[in-house]
mmCIF file of C-alpha atoms in Angstrom:
data_model
loop_
_atom_site.group_PDB
_atom_site.id
_atom_site.type_symbol
_atom_site.label_atom_id
_atom_site.label_comp_id
_atom_site.label_asym_id
_atom_site.label_seq_id
_atom_site.Cartn_x
_atom_site.Cartn_y
_atom_site.Cartn_z
ATOM 1 C CA VAL A 18 47.658 -109.214 24.549
ATOM 2 C CA ALA A 19 47.984 -106.425 27.077
ATOM 3 C CA TYR A 20 44.918 -104.343 27.883
ATOM 4 C CA LEU A 21 44.718 -100.979 29.610
ATOM 5 C CA GLY A 22 41.353 -99.442 30.472
ATOM 6 C CA ALA A 23 41.959 -95.699 30.830
ATOM 7 C CA ALA A 24 38.410 -94.336 30.834
ATOM 8 C CA ALA A 25 36.136 -93.708 33.790
ATOM 9 C CA SER A 26 32.369 -94.072 33.839
ATOM 10 C CA GLY A 27 30.595 -90.890 32.767
ATOM 11 C CA GLU A 28 33.814 -89.247 31.600
ATOM 12 C CA ARG A 29 34.203 -87.113 28.498
ATOM 13 C CA TYR A 30 37.233 -87.302 26.216
ATOM 14 C CA ALA A 31 38.321 -83.742 27.093
ATOM 15 C CA GLU A 32 39.031 -84.939 30.644
ATOM 16 C CA LEU A 33 41.670 -87.409 29.474
ATOM 17 C CA ASP A 34 44.445 -84.814 29.176
ATOM 18 C CA SER A 35 44.128 -83.615 32.772
ATOM 19 C CA ASP A 36 43.911 -87.148 34.173
ATOM 20 C CA TRP A 37 46.631 -88.630 31.953
ATOM 21 C CA THR A 38 49.488 -88.722 34.473
ATOM 22 C CA ALA A 39 47.384 -90.053 37.346
ATOM 23 C CA ARG A 40 45.557 -92.672 35.326
ATOM 24 C CA VAL A 41 47.935 -93.794 32.581
ATOM 25 C CA GLY A 42 51.242 -91.949 32.572
ATOM 26 C CA ASP A 43 53.814 -91.760 29.817
ATOM 27 C CA THR A 44 55.744 -94.843 30.987
ATOM 28 C CA LEU A 45 52.744 -97.137 30.838
ATOM 29 C CA ALA A 46 51.567 -95.600 27.555
ATOM 30 C CA SER A 47 54.955 -96.307 25.973
ATOM 31 C CA ARG A 48 54.194 -100.016 26.402
ATOM 32 C CA CYS A 49 50.938 -99.731 24.411
ATOM 33 C CA ASP A 50 51.159 -100.013 20.666
ATOM 34 C CA SER A 51 47.449 -99.407 19.987
ATOM 35 C CA ALA A 52 44.551 -97.503 21.509
ATOM 36 C CA PHE A 53 40.874 -98.255 21.006
ATOM 37 C CA VAL A 54 38.951 -95.061 21.808
ATOM 38 C CA GLY A 55 35.365 -95.596 22.853
ATOM 39 C CA TYR A 56 34.674 -92.082 24.071
ATOM 40 C CA GLY A 57 31.824 -90.124 22.528
ATOM 41 C CA ILE A 58 28.456 -90.975 24.091
ATOM 42 C CA ASN A 59 28.955 -88.498 26.956
ATOM 43 C CA ASP A 60 30.738 -85.912 24.799
ATOM 44 C CA ILE A 61 27.923 -85.670 22.261
ATOM 45 C CA LEU A 62 25.471 -84.699 25.015
ATOM 46 C CA VAL A 63 27.511 -81.570 25.788
ATOM 47 C CA TYR A 64 29.214 -80.533 22.539
ATOM 48 C CA THR A 65 28.197 -80.355 18.878
ATOM 49 C CA ALA A 66 29.547 -82.766 16.287
ATOM 50 C CA ALA A 67 31.851 -80.009 14.966
ATOM 51 C CA GLN A 68 33.201 -79.267 18.451
ATOM 52 C CA ASN A 69 33.735 -82.969 19.111
ATOM 53 C CA SER A 70 35.472 -83.465 15.765
ATOM 54 C CA THR A 71 38.056 -80.838 16.656
ATOM 55 C CA ALA A 72 38.432 -82.085 20.235
ATOM 56 C CA PHE A 73 38.812 -85.709 19.160
ATOM 57 C CA ILE A 74 41.372 -85.034 16.432
ATOM 58 C CA GLU A 75 43.410 -83.079 19.013
ATOM 59 C CA ARG A 76 43.151 -85.958 21.531
ATOM 60 C CA TRP A 77 44.229 -88.526 18.936
ATOM 61 C CA HIS A 78 47.273 -86.356 18.235
ATOM 62 C CA PHE A 79 47.878 -86.150 22.012
ATOM 63 C CA LEU A 80 47.889 -89.963 22.220
ATOM 64 C CA LYS A 81 50.335 -90.146 19.299
ATOM 65 C CA THR A 82 52.697 -87.745 21.090
ATOM 66 C CA LYS A 83 52.605 -90.140 24.058
ATOM 67 C CA GLY A 84 54.023 -92.898 21.885
ATOM 68 C CA ILE A 85 50.894 -94.870 21.051
ATOM 69 C CA GLY A 86 51.433 -96.054 17.497
ATOM 70 C CA ARG A 87 47.941 -96.935 16.280
ATOM 71 C CA ILE A 88 44.689 -95.262 17.316
ATOM 72 C CA TYR A 89 41.225 -96.525 16.442
ATOM 73 C CA GLN A 90 37.990 -94.668 17.203
ATOM 74 C CA ALA A 91 34.615 -96.327 17.674
ATOM 75 C CA THR A 92 31.493 -94.715 16.262
ATOM 76 C CA ILE A 93 28.957 -93.603 18.857
ATOM 77 C CA LEU A 94 26.215 -96.066 19.703
ATOM 78 C CA PRO A 95 22.504 -95.200 19.965
ATOM 79 C CA ARG A 96 21.196 -93.622 23.167
ATOM 80 C CA THR A 97 17.686 -94.829 24.026
ATOM 81 C CA ASN A 98 15.430 -95.933 26.830
ATOM 82 C CA ALA A 99 16.487 -99.126 28.632
ATOM 83 C CA ALA A 100 14.549 -101.313 26.215
ATOM 84 C CA GLY A 101 16.305 -99.707 23.243
ATOM 85 C CA THR A 102 12.990 -98.788 21.633
ATOM 86 C CA VAL A 103 12.688 -94.993 22.197
ATOM 87 C CA VAL A 104 15.388 -92.477 21.241
ATOM 88 C CA ASP A 105 16.773 -90.513 24.196
ATOM 89 C CA GLY A 106 17.327 -86.935 23.031
ATOM 90 C CA ASP A 107 18.120 -85.659 19.557
ATOM 91 C CA PRO A 108 20.453 -88.008 17.640
ATOM 92 C CA THR A 109 21.403 -85.322 15.068
ATOM 93 C CA GLN A 110 24.818 -84.534 16.570
ATOM 94 C CA ARG A 111 25.701 -88.214 17.080
ATOM 95 C CA ASN A 112 24.744 -88.994 13.487
ATOM 96 C CA ALA A 113 26.817 -86.050 12.212
ATOM 97 C CA PHE A 114 29.862 -87.125 14.257
ATOM 98 C CA ASN A 115 29.558 -90.720 13.044
ATOM 99 C CA ALA A 116 29.279 -89.462 9.439
ATOM 100 C CA TRP A 117 32.486 -87.451 9.969
ATOM 101 C CA LEU A 118 34.265 -90.571 11.239
ATOM 102 C CA ARG A 119 32.984 -92.649 8.321
ATOM 103 C CA ASP A 120 34.295 -89.951 5.953
ATOM 104 C CA GLY A 121 37.804 -90.612 7.272
ATOM 105 C CA ALA A 122 37.771 -87.917 10.006
ATOM 106 C CA PRO A 123 38.878 -85.130 7.636
ATOM 107 C CA GLY A 124 41.314 -82.654 9.100
ATOM 108 C CA TYR A 125 44.318 -80.481 8.389
ATOM 109 C CA TRP A 126 47.556 -79.549 10.153
ATOM 110 C CA GLN A 127 47.326 -76.047 11.586
ATOM 111 C CA ALA A 128 51.033 -75.160 11.526
ATOM 112 C CA ILE A 129 50.695 -71.844 13.341
ATOM 113 C CA TYR A 130 49.327 -73.710 16.405
ATOM 114 C CA SER A 131 51.151 -77.027 15.803
ATOM 115 C CA ARG A 132 47.945 -79.022 15.984
ATOM 116 C CA TRP A 133 45.446 -80.934 13.886
ATOM 117 C CA GLN A 134 42.115 -79.250 13.185
ATOM 118 C CA ALA A 135 38.945 -80.979 11.963
ATOM 119 C CA ARG A 136 37.341 -80.235 8.610
ATOM 120 C CA PRO A 137 33.632 -80.761 7.846
ATOM 121 C CA THR A 138 32.340 -84.031 6.427
ATOM 122 C CA GLY A 139 32.827 -84.086 2.670
ATOM 123 C CA SER A 140 35.559 -81.418 2.685
ATOM 124 C CA MET A 141 37.593 -81.370 -0.511
ATOM 125 C CA ALA A 142 40.017 -78.565 0.421
ATOM 126 C CA ALA A 143 43.519 -79.222 -0.917
ATOM 127 C CA ASP A 144 45.059 -79.401 2.559
ATOM 128 C CA THR A 145 42.459 -81.847 3.923
ATOM 129 C CA TYR A 146 43.790 -85.217 5.036
ATOM 130 C CA ARG A 147 41.857 -88.293 6.037
ATOM 131 C CA ILE A 148 42.875 -91.487 7.803
ATOM 132 C CA GLY A 149 46.081 -92.677 6.153
ATOM 133 C CA GLY A 150 46.874 -89.245 4.701
ATOM 134 C CA SER A 151 49.965 -87.268 5.612
ATOM 135 C CA ASP A 152 50.542 -83.535 5.891
ATOM 136 C CA PRO A 153 54.110 -82.534 4.877
ATOM 137 C CA VAL A 154 54.626 -80.652 8.162
ATOM 138 C CA GLY A 155 52.123 -82.234 10.579
ATOM 139 C CA GLY A 156 52.871 -85.816 9.599
ATOM 140 C CA LEU A 157 50.389 -88.649 9.395
ATOM 141 C CA HIS A 158 46.733 -88.117 10.223
ATOM 142 C CA PRO A 159 46.544 -89.104 13.915
ATOM 143 C CA LEU A 160 43.730 -91.648 13.497
ATOM 144 C CA ASP A 161 44.493 -95.069 12.048
ATOM 145 C CA GLY A 162 41.010 -96.479 11.703
ATOM 146 C CA VAL A 163 37.344 -96.376 12.591
ATOM 147 C CA LEU A 164 35.502 -99.259 14.201
ATOM 148 C CA ASP A 165 31.907 -98.816 13.096
ATOM 149 C CA VAL A 166 30.223 -100.395 16.113
ATOM 150 C CA HIS A 167 27.110 -98.303 15.455
ATOM 151 C CA ALA A 168 26.546 -100.024 12.111
ATOM 152 C CA VAL A 169 26.597 -103.383 13.871
ATOM 153 C CA ALA A 170 24.518 -102.493 16.957
ATOM 154 C CA ALA A 171 21.867 -100.215 15.441
ATOM 155 C CA ASP A 172 18.453 -101.491 14.421
ATOM 156 C CA THR A 173 18.302 -101.963 10.646
ATOM 157 C CA SER A 174 14.839 -100.343 10.463
ATOM 158 C CA ASP A 175 15.850 -97.265 12.521
ATOM 159 C CA ALA A 176 19.558 -96.499 12.997
ATOM 160 C CA ASN A 177 18.731 -94.312 16.020
ATOM 161 C CA LEU A 178 17.646 -97.376 17.998
ATOM 162 C CA TRP A 179 19.462 -100.468 19.242
ATOM 163 C CA LYS A 180 18.916 -103.846 17.646
ATOM 164 C CA PRO A 181 16.241 -105.596 19.717
ATOM 165 C CA GLY A 182 17.742 -107.196 22.818
ATOM 166 C CA TRP A 183 21.208 -105.601 22.427
ATOM 167 C CA THR A 184 21.056 -103.172 25.390
ATOM 168 C CA SER A 185 19.776 -103.255 28.954
ATOM 169 C CA ASP A 186 20.276 -99.585 29.814
ATOM 170 C CA GLY A 187 19.988 -97.776 26.468
ATOM 171 C CA VAL A 188 23.614 -96.607 26.544
ATOM 172 C CA HIS A 189 25.811 -99.715 26.687
ATOM 173 C CA PRO A 190 25.619 -103.041 24.874
ATOM 174 C CA ASN A 191 24.537 -105.978 27.041
ATOM 175 C CA ALA A 192 25.930 -109.537 26.800
ATOM 176 C CA THR A 193 24.111 -110.056 23.474
ATOM 177 C CA GLY A 194 25.408 -106.741 22.160
ATOM 178 C CA HIS A 195 28.963 -107.642 23.155
ATOM 179 C CA ALA A 196 28.776 -111.074 21.523
#
């Protein structure tokens, strides 16, 4: 199994486009059949859930245009103190973004701009497509699946916190969290 790590520490997903050629390049990307996208924790600190939904659906489409066949997005993990016991900041936007992902990342093909655009969670508009759906002009929804890592790593008594002992810095899973 080939593995390509394309992200940089502290990076936001919006920076991927500008760094694509230097870091990954189209030739190397053509050898990847799947992408696991773990971006989000840094993005949600700067942008709202709605802004991230639109940015992410555009980036997934960007990856598809580079020849990557399957794209999977991870939900965003809790952000806490190092012990994982106190929430760092307001989790409202993270929770809203994760809810949007769990709803199938609803979106629609914006033909005038030739791009995918996000729709709000729960949208029932006729031209709304979710994972697995296909717009007649825009093609398949650019996301192939959601890996709900938040559901696994979050404390069952408070989903805004880590499970006890699963983080050492409040942002990333530790060895226990990775197991």
